[in-house]
PDB file of C-alpha atoms and ligand atoms in Angstrom:
ATOM      1  CA  MET D   1     -37.640  14.629  44.309  1.00 43.00           C
ATOM      2  CA  THR D   2     -35.901  11.096  44.995  1.00 45.00           C
ATOM      3  CA  ALA D   3     -32.825  10.017  45.879  1.00 45.00           C
ATOM      4  CA  LEU D   4     -32.084   8.969  42.728  1.00 50.00           C
ATOM      5  CA  ASP D   5     -32.691  12.767  40.893  1.00 50.00           C
ATOM      6  CA  THR D   6     -30.724  13.769  43.622  1.00 51.00           C
ATOM      7  CA  ALA D   7     -27.555  11.879  43.016  1.00 49.00           C
ATOM      8  CA  PRO D   8     -24.178  13.564  41.400  1.00 57.00           C
ATOM      9  CA  THR D   9     -23.791  12.338  38.082  1.00 64.00           C
ATOM     10  CA  THR D  10     -20.374  12.143  37.507  1.00 84.00           C
ATOM     11  CA  THR D  11     -19.763  11.135  33.448  1.00 91.00           C
ATOM     12  CA  PRO D  12     -16.652   8.565  33.391  1.00 95.00           C
ATOM     13  CA  LEU D  13     -13.725   9.663  33.104  1.00 97.00           C
ATOM     14  CA  SER D  14     -12.604   8.292  29.717  1.00 98.00           C
ATOM     15  CA  VAL D  15     -16.204   9.805  28.344  1.00 97.00           C
ATOM     16  CA  ALA D  16     -15.017  13.145  29.438  1.00 97.00           C
ATOM     17  CA  MET D  17     -11.285  12.780  27.429  1.00 98.00           C
ATOM     18  CA  ARG D  18     -12.674  11.964  24.378  1.00 98.00           C
ATOM     19  CA  GLU D  19     -15.476  13.606  24.252  1.00 97.00           C
ATOM     20  CA  GLY D  20     -14.036  17.138  25.533  1.00 97.00           C
ATOM     21  CA  SER D  21     -11.309  16.750  22.825  1.00 98.00           C
ATOM     22  CA  MET D  22     -13.944  15.486  20.276  1.00 97.00           C
ATOM     23  CA  SER D  23     -13.120  19.171  18.131  1.00 97.00           C
ATOM     24  CA  GLU D  24      -9.248  19.045  17.911  1.00 96.00           C
ATOM     25  CA  HIS D  25      -9.849  15.701  16.789  1.00 96.00           C
ATOM     26  CA  GLU D  26     -11.559  16.763  13.635  1.00 95.00           C
ATOM     27  CA  GLN D  27      -8.820  19.406  13.670  1.00 92.00           C
ATOM     28  CA  ALA D  28      -6.073  16.710  13.414  1.00 89.00           C
ATOM     29  CA  GLU D  29      -7.816  14.709  11.247  1.00 88.00           C
ATOM     30  CA  HIS D  30      -8.274  16.744   8.760  1.00 90.00           C
ATOM     31  CA  ALA D  31      -4.636  18.836   8.855  1.00 87.00           C
ATOM     32  CA  GLY D  32      -3.370  19.397   5.220  1.00 86.00           C
ATOM     33  CA  PHE D  33      -0.144  16.671   5.628  1.00 94.00           C
ATOM     34  CA  THR D  34      -2.843  14.460   8.065  1.00 92.00           C
ATOM     35  CA  THR D  35      -5.448  14.095   4.935  1.00 92.00           C
ATOM     36  CA  ASP D  36      -2.324  13.388   2.368  1.00 94.00           C
ATOM     37  CA  LEU D  37      -0.761  10.872   4.820  1.00 92.00           C
ATOM     38  CA  MET D  38      -4.442   9.238   5.095  1.00 89.00           C
ATOM     39  CA  ALA D  39      -4.629   9.863   1.045  1.00 90.00           C
ATOM     40  CA  GLY D  40      -1.280   8.043   0.580  1.00 90.00           C
ATOM     41  CA  LYS D  41       0.350  11.764  -0.965  1.00 94.00           C
ATOM     42  CA  ILE D  42       3.547  11.919   1.047  1.00 95.00           C
ATOM     43  CA  ASN D  43       6.591  10.333   0.231  1.00 95.00           C
ATOM     44  CA  ALA D  44       9.403   8.847   2.671  1.00 95.00           C
ATOM     45  CA  LEU D  45      11.429  12.065   3.837  1.00 97.00           C
ATOM     46  CA  GLY D  46       8.104  13.732   4.505  1.00 97.00           C
ATOM     47  CA  TYR D  47       7.405  10.272   6.307  1.00 96.00           C
ATOM     48  CA  LEU D  48      10.707  10.188   7.564  1.00 97.00           C
ATOM     49  CA  HIS D  49      10.282  13.721   9.188  1.00 98.00           C
ATOM     50  CA  TYR D  50       6.921  12.800  10.641  1.00 98.00           C
ATOM     51  CA  LEU D  51       8.668   9.949  12.443  1.00 98.00           C
ATOM     52  CA  GLU D  52      12.018  12.261  13.653  1.00 98.00           C
ATOM     53  CA  GLY D  53       9.240  14.697  15.347  1.00 98.00           C
ATOM     54  CA  LEU D  54       7.468  11.692  16.739  1.00 98.00           C
ATOM     55  CA  ARG D  55      10.516   9.867  18.071  1.00 98.00           C
ATOM     56  CA  THR D  56      11.390  13.627  19.971  1.00 98.00           C
ATOM     57  CA  VAL D  57       8.048  12.757  21.405  1.00 98.00           C
ATOM     58  CA  TYR D  58       8.070   9.589  22.582  1.00 98.00           C
ATOM     59  CA  ARG D  59      11.531   9.808  23.976  1.00 98.00           C
ATOM     60  CA  ALA D  60       9.925  12.083  26.656  1.00 98.00           C
ATOM     61  CA  LEU D  61       6.468  10.298  27.006  1.00 98.00           C
ATOM     62  CA  GLU D  62       8.276   6.978  27.871  1.00 98.00           C
ATOM     63  CA  LYS D  63      11.038   8.484  30.202  1.00 98.00           C
ATOM     64  CA  VAL D  64       8.407  10.730  32.390  1.00 98.00           C
ATOM     65  CA  GLY D  65       6.118   7.520  32.166  1.00 98.00           C
ATOM     66  CA  ARG D  66       9.144   5.338  33.225  1.00 98.00           C
ATOM     67  CA  GLU D  67       9.272   7.667  36.328  1.00 98.00           C
ATOM     68  CA  LEU D  68       6.161   8.593  37.261  1.00 98.00           C
ATOM     69  CA  ALA D  69       4.850   4.185  36.743  1.00 97.00           C
ATOM     70  CA  THR D  70       5.101   3.802  40.563  1.00 96.00           C
ATOM     71  CA  THR D  71       2.679   6.747  41.089  1.00 95.00           C
ATOM     72  CA  SER D  72      -0.978   7.447  41.512  1.00 91.00           C
ATOM     73  CA  PRO D  73      -2.438   8.058  38.740  1.00 92.00           C
ATOM     74  CA  VAL D  74      -0.281   6.959  36.248  1.00 95.00           C
ATOM     75  CA  ASP D  75       0.486   3.522  37.577  1.00 95.00           C
ATOM     76  CA  GLY D  76      -3.131   2.634  36.927  1.00 94.00           C
ATOM     77  CA  ILE D  77      -2.508   2.869  33.339  1.00 97.00           C
ATOM     78  CA  HIS D  78       1.410   2.738  32.498  1.00 97.00           C
ATOM     79  CA  ASP D  79       2.407  -0.221  29.852  1.00 97.00           C
ATOM     80  CA  THR D  80       5.790  -1.244  29.000  1.00 96.00           C
ATOM     81  CA  GLN D  81       4.283  -2.943  26.012  1.00 96.00           C
ATOM     82  CA  LEU D  82       2.707   0.698  24.390  1.00 98.00           C
ATOM     83  CA  GLU D  83       6.184   1.547  24.028  1.00 98.00           C
ATOM     84  CA  ARG D  84       7.106   3.277  20.622  1.00 98.00           C
ATOM     85  CA  SER D  85      10.536   4.221  21.405  1.00 98.00           C
ATOM     86  CA  SER D  86      12.322   1.393  19.663  1.00 97.00           C
ATOM     87  CA  ALA D  87       9.778   0.678  17.050  1.00 97.00           C
ATOM     88  CA  LEU D  88      10.264   4.238  16.004  1.00 98.00           C
ATOM     89  CA  ASP D  89      14.487   3.524  15.272  1.00 97.00           C
ATOM     90  CA  ALA D  90      14.039   0.843  13.660  1.00 97.00           C
ATOM     91  CA  ASP D  91      11.749   2.584  11.335  1.00 97.00           C
ATOM     92  CA  ILE D  92      13.817   5.836  11.073  1.00 98.00           C
ATOM     93  CA  ASP D  93      16.905   3.910   9.782  1.00 97.00           C
ATOM     94  CA  TYR D  94      14.506   1.603   7.095  1.00 97.00           C
ATOM     95  CA  TRP D  95      12.866   5.376   5.975  1.00 97.00           C
ATOM     96  CA  ALA D  96      15.887   7.517   6.118  1.00 98.00           C
ATOM     97  CA  ALA D  97      17.601   4.910   3.554  1.00 97.00           C
ATOM     98  CA  ARG D  98      13.990   4.692   1.562  1.00 96.00           C
ATOM     99  CA  ALA D  99      14.565   8.933   1.258  1.00 96.00           C
ATOM    100  CA  GLY D 100      18.043   8.731   1.022  1.00 97.00           C
ATOM    101  CA  VAL D 101      19.392  11.020   3.799  1.00 97.00           C
ATOM    102  CA  ALA D 102      20.998  10.176   6.561  1.00 96.00           C
ATOM    103  CA  ALA D 103      18.905   9.673   9.774  1.00 94.00           C
ATOM    104  CA  GLY D 104      18.754  12.440  12.505  1.00 91.00           C
ATOM    105  CA  SER D 105      19.586  15.339  10.469  1.00 87.00           C
ATOM    106  CA  HIS D 106      15.827  16.945  10.774  1.00 92.00           C
ATOM    107  CA  SER D 107      14.763  18.950  13.389  1.00 94.00           C
ATOM    108  CA  SER D 108      11.432  20.031  14.853  1.00 98.00           C
ATOM    109  CA  PRO D 109      10.525  22.969  16.469  1.00 98.00           C
ATOM    110  CA  ALA D 110       7.064  21.947  17.003  1.00 98.00           C
ATOM    111  CA  ALA D 111       8.337  18.074  18.329  1.00 98.00           C
ATOM    112  CA  GLU D 112      10.686  19.616  20.815  1.00 98.00           C
ATOM    113  CA  ALA D 113       7.860  21.957  22.296  1.00 98.00           C
ATOM    114  CA  TYR D 114       5.762  19.108  22.561  1.00 98.00           C
ATOM    115  CA  ALA D 115       7.918  16.873  24.448  1.00 98.00           C
ATOM    116  CA  ALA D 116       8.931  19.958  26.908  1.00 98.00           C
ATOM    117  CA  ARG D 117       5.491  19.761  27.607  1.00 98.00           C
ATOM    118  CA  ILE D 118       5.711  16.135  28.056  1.00 98.00           C
ATOM    119  CA  GLU D 119       8.132  16.900  30.430  1.00 98.00           C
ATOM    120  CA  ALA D 120       6.906  19.359  32.613  1.00 98.00           C
ATOM    121  CA  THR D 121       4.286  16.995  33.612  1.00 98.00           C
ATOM    122  CA  VAL D 122       6.537  15.437  35.169  1.00 98.00           C
ATOM    123  CA  ASP D 123       5.839  16.971  39.018  1.00 97.00           C
ATOM    124  CA  ASN D 124       1.886  16.080  37.895  1.00 96.00           C
ATOM    125  CA  PRO D 125       1.516  12.813  36.823  1.00 95.00           C
ATOM    126  CA  ALA D 126      -2.819  13.460  36.104  1.00 95.00           C
ATOM    127  CA  ARG D 127      -1.427  16.029  33.550  1.00 97.00           C
ATOM    128  CA  TYR D 128       0.749  13.260  32.364  1.00 98.00           C
ATOM    129  CA  ALA D 129      -2.329  10.941  32.097  1.00 97.00           C
ATOM    130  CA  ALA D 130      -3.722  13.065  29.412  1.00 98.00           C
ATOM    131  CA  HIS D 131      -0.566  12.682  27.263  1.00 98.00           C
ATOM    132  CA  HIS D 132      -0.385   9.065  27.234  1.00 98.00           C
ATOM    133  CA  TYR D 133      -4.207   8.759  26.600  1.00 98.00           C
ATOM    134  CA  THR D 134      -3.863  11.202  23.460  1.00 98.00           C
ATOM    135  CA  ARG D 135      -0.918   9.571  22.201  1.00 98.00           C
ATOM    136  CA  TYR D 136      -1.438   5.493  22.735  1.00 98.00           C
ATOM    137  CA  LEU D 137      -4.993   5.131  22.575  1.00 97.00           C
ATOM    138  CA  GLY D 138      -5.204   7.434  19.156  1.00 97.00           C
ATOM    139  CA  ASP D 139      -1.883   4.866  18.127  1.00 97.00           C
ATOM    140  CA  LEU D 140      -4.606   2.013  19.119  1.00 97.00           C
ATOM    141  CA  SER D 141      -7.721   3.899  17.004  1.00 94.00           C
ATOM    142  CA  GLY D 142      -6.818   5.676  13.849  1.00 87.00           C
ATOM    143  CA  GLY D 143      -2.877   5.212  14.585  1.00 90.00           C
ATOM    144  CA  LEU D 144      -3.354   1.482  12.929  1.00 91.00           C
ATOM    145  CA  ALA D 145      -5.458   2.524   9.666  1.00 90.00           C
ATOM    146  CA  ILE D 146      -2.708   4.746   9.062  1.00 90.00           C
ATOM    147  CA  GLY D 147      -0.465   1.902   8.983  1.00 92.00           C
ATOM    148  CA  ARG D 148      -2.572  -0.299   6.836  1.00 93.00           C
ATOM    149  CA  ILE D 149      -3.242   2.833   4.747  1.00 91.00           C
ATOM    150  CA  LEU D 150       1.248   3.027   4.391  1.00 92.00           C
ATOM    151  CA  ALA D 151       1.317  -0.833   3.828  1.00 94.00           C
ATOM    152  CA  ARG D 152      -0.490  -0.108   0.646  1.00 92.00           C
ATOM    153  CA  THR D 153       0.741   2.779  -0.474  1.00 90.00           C
ATOM    154  CA  TYR D 154       4.715   1.636  -0.414  1.00 90.00           C
ATOM    155  CA  GLU D 155       3.134  -1.863  -0.954  1.00 92.00           C
ATOM    156  CA  LEU D 156       5.042  -3.183   1.955  1.00 92.00           C
ATOM    157  CA  ASP D 157       4.525  -6.414   4.276  1.00 89.00           C
ATOM    158  CA  ALA D 158       2.484  -4.687   7.552  1.00 83.00           C
ATOM    159  CA  ASP D 159       4.777  -7.297   9.157  1.00 85.00           C
ATOM    160  CA  GLY D 160       8.306  -6.328   7.518  1.00 86.00           C
ATOM    161  CA  GLU D 161      10.316  -3.501   7.527  1.00 94.00           C
ATOM    162  CA  GLY D 162       9.804   0.260   8.233  1.00 96.00           C
ATOM    163  CA  LEU D 163       6.234  -0.137  10.025  1.00 96.00           C
ATOM    164  CA  SER D 164       7.172  -1.203  13.445  1.00 96.00           C
ATOM    165  CA  PHE D 165       5.594   1.530  15.429  1.00 97.00           C
ATOM    166  CA  TYR D 166       2.162   0.320  14.103  1.00 96.00           C
ATOM    167  CA  ARG D 167       2.856  -3.478  15.582  1.00 95.00           C
ATOM    168  CA  PHE D 168       2.046  -3.593  19.550  1.00 95.00           C
ATOM    169  CA  GLU D 169       3.266  -7.449  19.501  1.00 91.00           C
ATOM    170  CA  GLN D 170       2.061  -7.932  22.853  1.00 93.00           C
ATOM    171  CA  ILE D 171      -1.396  -6.411  22.065  1.00 95.00           C
ATOM    172  CA  GLU D 172      -3.351  -8.750  20.405  1.00 93.00           C
ATOM    173  CA  LYS D 173      -7.089  -7.407  20.152  1.00 95.00           C
ATOM    174  CA  PRO D 174      -6.610  -3.256  20.549  1.00 96.00           C
ATOM    175  CA  LYS D 175     -10.131  -2.680  20.740  1.00 96.00           C
ATOM    176  CA  VAL D 176      -9.941  -5.202  24.059  1.00 98.00           C
ATOM    177  CA  TYR D 177      -6.897  -3.301  24.995  1.00 98.00           C
ATOM    178  CA  LYS D 178      -8.367   0.092  24.540  1.00 98.00           C
ATOM    179  CA  ASP D 179     -11.937  -0.899  26.381  1.00 98.00           C
ATOM    180  CA  GLY D 180      -9.920  -2.078  29.832  1.00 98.00           C
ATOM    181  CA  TYR D 181      -7.088   1.000  29.207  1.00 98.00           C
ATOM    182  CA  ARG D 182     -10.537   3.475  29.150  1.00 98.00           C
ATOM    183  CA  ALA D 183     -12.089   1.080  32.235  1.00 97.00           C
ATOM    184  CA  ALA D 184      -8.767   1.694  33.849  1.00 97.00           C
ATOM    185  CA  LEU D 185      -8.781   5.505  33.140  1.00 97.00           C
ATOM    186  CA  ASP D 186     -12.419   5.068  34.928  1.00 96.00           C
ATOM    187  CA  ALA D 187     -11.305   3.811  38.021  1.00 94.00           C
ATOM    188  CA  LEU D 188      -8.413   5.701  38.608  1.00 92.00           C
ATOM    189  CA  PRO D 189      -8.862   7.881  41.962  1.00 88.00           C
ATOM    190  CA  VAL D 190      -8.369  11.460  40.517  1.00 90.00           C
ATOM    191  CA  THR D 191      -9.904  14.792  42.275  1.00 90.00           C
ATOM    192  CA  ALA D 192     -12.534  17.001  40.789  1.00 91.00           C
ATOM    193  CA  GLU D 193     -10.001  18.995  40.079  1.00 92.00           C
ATOM    194  CA  GLN D 194      -7.777  16.846  38.482  1.00 92.00           C
ATOM    195  CA  ARG D 195     -10.321  15.356  35.806  1.00 95.00           C
ATOM    196  CA  ASP D 196     -10.734  18.810  34.979  1.00 95.00           C
ATOM    197  CA  GLU D 197      -6.823  19.098  34.630  1.00 96.00           C
ATOM    198  CA  ILE D 198      -6.767  16.375  32.512  1.00 97.00           C
ATOM    199  CA  VAL D 199      -9.624  17.024  30.532  1.00 97.00           C
ATOM    200  CA  THR D 200      -7.377  20.556  29.580  1.00 98.00           C
ATOM    201  CA  GLU D 201      -4.367  18.515  29.329  1.00 98.00           C
ATOM    202  CA  VAL D 202      -5.730  16.587  26.820  1.00 98.00           C
ATOM    203  CA  LYS D 203      -6.741  19.660  24.322  1.00 98.00           C
ATOM    204  CA  ALA D 204      -3.489  20.905  24.949  1.00 98.00           C
ATOM    205  CA  ALA D 205      -1.987  17.411  23.983  1.00 98.00           C
ATOM    206  CA  PHE D 206      -4.051  17.574  20.586  1.00 98.00           C
ATOM    207  CA  GLY D 207      -2.929  21.206  20.339  1.00 97.00           C
ATOM    208  CA  CYS D 208       0.412  20.291  20.174  1.00 98.00           C
ATOM    209  CA  ASN D 209      -0.131  17.258  17.790  1.00 97.00           C
ATOM    210  CA  GLN D 210      -2.141  20.188  15.656  1.00 97.00           C
ATOM    211  CA  ALA D 211       0.807  22.314  15.745  1.00 97.00           C
ATOM    212  CA  PHE D 212       3.398  19.256  14.801  1.00 97.00           C
ATOM    213  CA  PHE D 213       1.068  18.374  11.597  1.00 97.00           C
ATOM    214  CA  VAL D 214       0.956  22.607  10.735  1.00 96.00           C
ATOM    215  CA  GLU D 215       4.472  22.403  10.645  1.00 97.00           C
ATOM    216  CA  LEU D 216       4.813  19.040   8.573  1.00 97.00           C
ATOM    217  CA  GLY D 217       2.285  21.277   6.435  1.00 96.00           C
ATOM    218  CA  GLU D 218       4.897  23.924   5.679  1.00 96.00           C
ATOM    219  CA  ASN D 219       6.967  21.700   3.807  1.00 96.00           C
ATOM    220  CA  LEU D 220       4.322  19.873   1.797  1.00 95.00           C
ATOM    221  CA  ALA D 221       5.900  20.833  -1.596  1.00 95.00           C
ATOM    222  CA  ALA D 222       8.763  18.867  -0.315  1.00 96.00           C
ATOM    223  CA  TYR D 223       6.741  15.473   0.536  1.00 97.00           C
ATOM    224  CA  GLN D 224       4.381  14.968  -1.878  1.00 92.00           C
ATOM    225  CA  ARG D 225       4.541  12.160  -3.630  1.00 90.00           C
TER     226      ARG D 225
HETATM  227  C1  HEM C   1      -5.870  10.743  10.293  1.00 82.75           C
HETATM  228  C2  HEM C   1      -5.792  10.662  11.380  1.00 82.75           C
HETATM  229  C3  HEM C   1      -7.076  10.194  12.140  1.00 82.75           C
HETATM  230  C4  HEM C   1      -7.590   9.533  12.207  1.00 82.75           C
HETATM  231  C5  HEM C   1      -7.853   9.040  10.597  1.00 82.75           C
HETATM  232  C6  HEM C   1      -8.430   9.211  13.334  1.00 82.75           C
HETATM  233  C7  HEM C   1      -8.934   8.533  13.651  1.00 82.75           C
HETATM  234  C8  HEM C   1      -9.792   7.876  15.076  1.00 82.75           C
HETATM  235  C9  HEM C   1     -11.224   6.623  15.114  1.00 82.75           C
HETATM  236  C10 HEM C   1     -11.609   6.323  13.548  1.00 82.75           C
HETATM  237  C11 HEM C   1     -10.535   6.659  16.357  1.00 82.75           C
HETATM  238  C12 HEM C   1     -12.302   6.081  17.100  1.00 82.75           C
HETATM  239  C13 HEM C   1     -11.791   4.259  17.365  1.00 82.75           C
HETATM  240  C14 HEM C   1     -12.574   3.726  18.073  1.00 82.75           C
HETATM  241  O1  HEM C   1     -13.408   4.132  18.141  1.00 82.75           O
HETATM  242  O2  HEM C   1     -12.027   3.129  18.859  1.00 82.75           O
HETATM  243  C15 HEM C   1     -10.206   7.675  16.905  1.00 82.75           C
HETATM  244  C16 HEM C   1      -9.359   7.648  18.271  1.00 82.75           C
HETATM  245  C17 HEM C   1      -8.927   8.575  18.461  1.00 82.75           C
HETATM  246  N1  HEM C   1      -7.632   9.044  18.165  1.00 82.75           N
HETATM  247 FE1  HEM C   1      -7.556   9.329  16.182  1.00 82.75          FE
HETATM  248  N2  HEM C   1      -7.453   9.525  14.791  1.00 82.75           N
HETATM  249  C18 HEM C   1      -6.699  10.401  13.749  1.00 82.75           C
HETATM  250  C19 HEM C   1      -5.768  11.684  14.524  1.00 82.75           C
HETATM  251  C20 HEM C   1      -5.200  10.907  15.735  1.00 82.75           C
HETATM  252  C21 HEM C   1      -4.584  12.238  16.123  1.00 82.75           C
HETATM  253  C22 HEM C   1      -3.299  13.352  15.721  1.00 82.75           C
HETATM  254  C23 HEM C   1      -4.641  12.214  17.643  1.00 82.75           C
HETATM  255  C24 HEM C   1      -3.520  12.616  18.356  1.00 82.75           C
HETATM  256  C25 HEM C   1      -2.154  12.375  18.794  1.00 82.75           C
HETATM  257  C26 HEM C   1      -5.457  11.140  17.440  1.00 82.75           C
HETATM  258  C27 HEM C   1      -6.278  10.393  18.985  1.00 82.75           C
HETATM  259  C28 HEM C   1      -6.508   9.842  18.964  1.00 82.75           C
HETATM  260  C29 HEM C   1      -7.874   9.703  20.451  1.00 82.75           C
HETATM  261  C30 HEM C   1      -7.110   9.303  21.639  1.00 82.75           C
HETATM  262  C31 HEM C   1      -8.855   8.288  20.374  1.00 82.75           C
HETATM  263  C32 HEM C   1      -9.289   7.798  20.955  1.00 82.75           C
HETATM  264  C33 HEM C   1     -10.708   8.230  21.651  1.00 82.75           C
HETATM  265  C34 HEM C   1     -10.997   7.389  22.625  1.00 82.75           C
HETATM  266  O3  HEM C   1     -11.827   6.757  22.206  1.00 82.75           O
HETATM  267  O4  HEM C   1     -11.253   7.662  23.803  1.00 82.75           O
HETATM  268  N3  HEM C   1      -6.639  10.398  16.920  1.00 82.75           N
HETATM  269  N4  HEM C   1      -8.992   8.356  15.543  1.00 82.75           N
END
């Protein structure tokens, strides 16, 4: 046996995270609410409630992110350019007006449970990193496709009101950014135990998104256009 054969092979963290959550990702793509959203069948009220839930989640994500920004391993991936809270505030005002309802009147137990899960990572930066990856890399991937569909469905200007969530003003090339993000993940100084913890938490983060979609799906009749 050569030295090469015995060298330990460690899957890069970014690959372990993607591969470890593949079936959860597929499930998220096929949730009732997501399918209708991608088909342009969700009305302004449904989209507003979706954004309001996301705001609950991103407030937690970005509050804890700022608290952990200088701690390892979050310091390798934290970037205020990714933050979505202000964009969500602006979009919520737009969609509430369009739906003809007051902003902030909808509550989402699933979004609150998701936010609580994120808040509980404040003592465990490795687990926080899993949430950071699940949301922001998703936003820079399939999320951008959702933005394009919404622009078409609602005849909106992608650079105009209502779609701020999909605009990363300071990130010109999402693909380049994502490649850099994955490289940063792979360079994180994590122990084997933390790696496993991160992959497990990515699955849990997908589970939180799934629960949120299921909850939205319960109201589908009111949300279909
Ligand atoms: C309609 C729903 C969705 C569609 C169509 C979709 C589509 C995609 C596509 C095409 C990619 C690959 C992009 C690339 O190669 O760079 C991707 C990646 C990703 N998506 Fe989704 N997605 C959806 C929902 C979600 C949800 C709900 C989440 C979690 C919040 C999510 C999280 C991710 C993540 C983390 C990645 C990056 C994977 C990696 O490269 O490590 N996606 N998505």
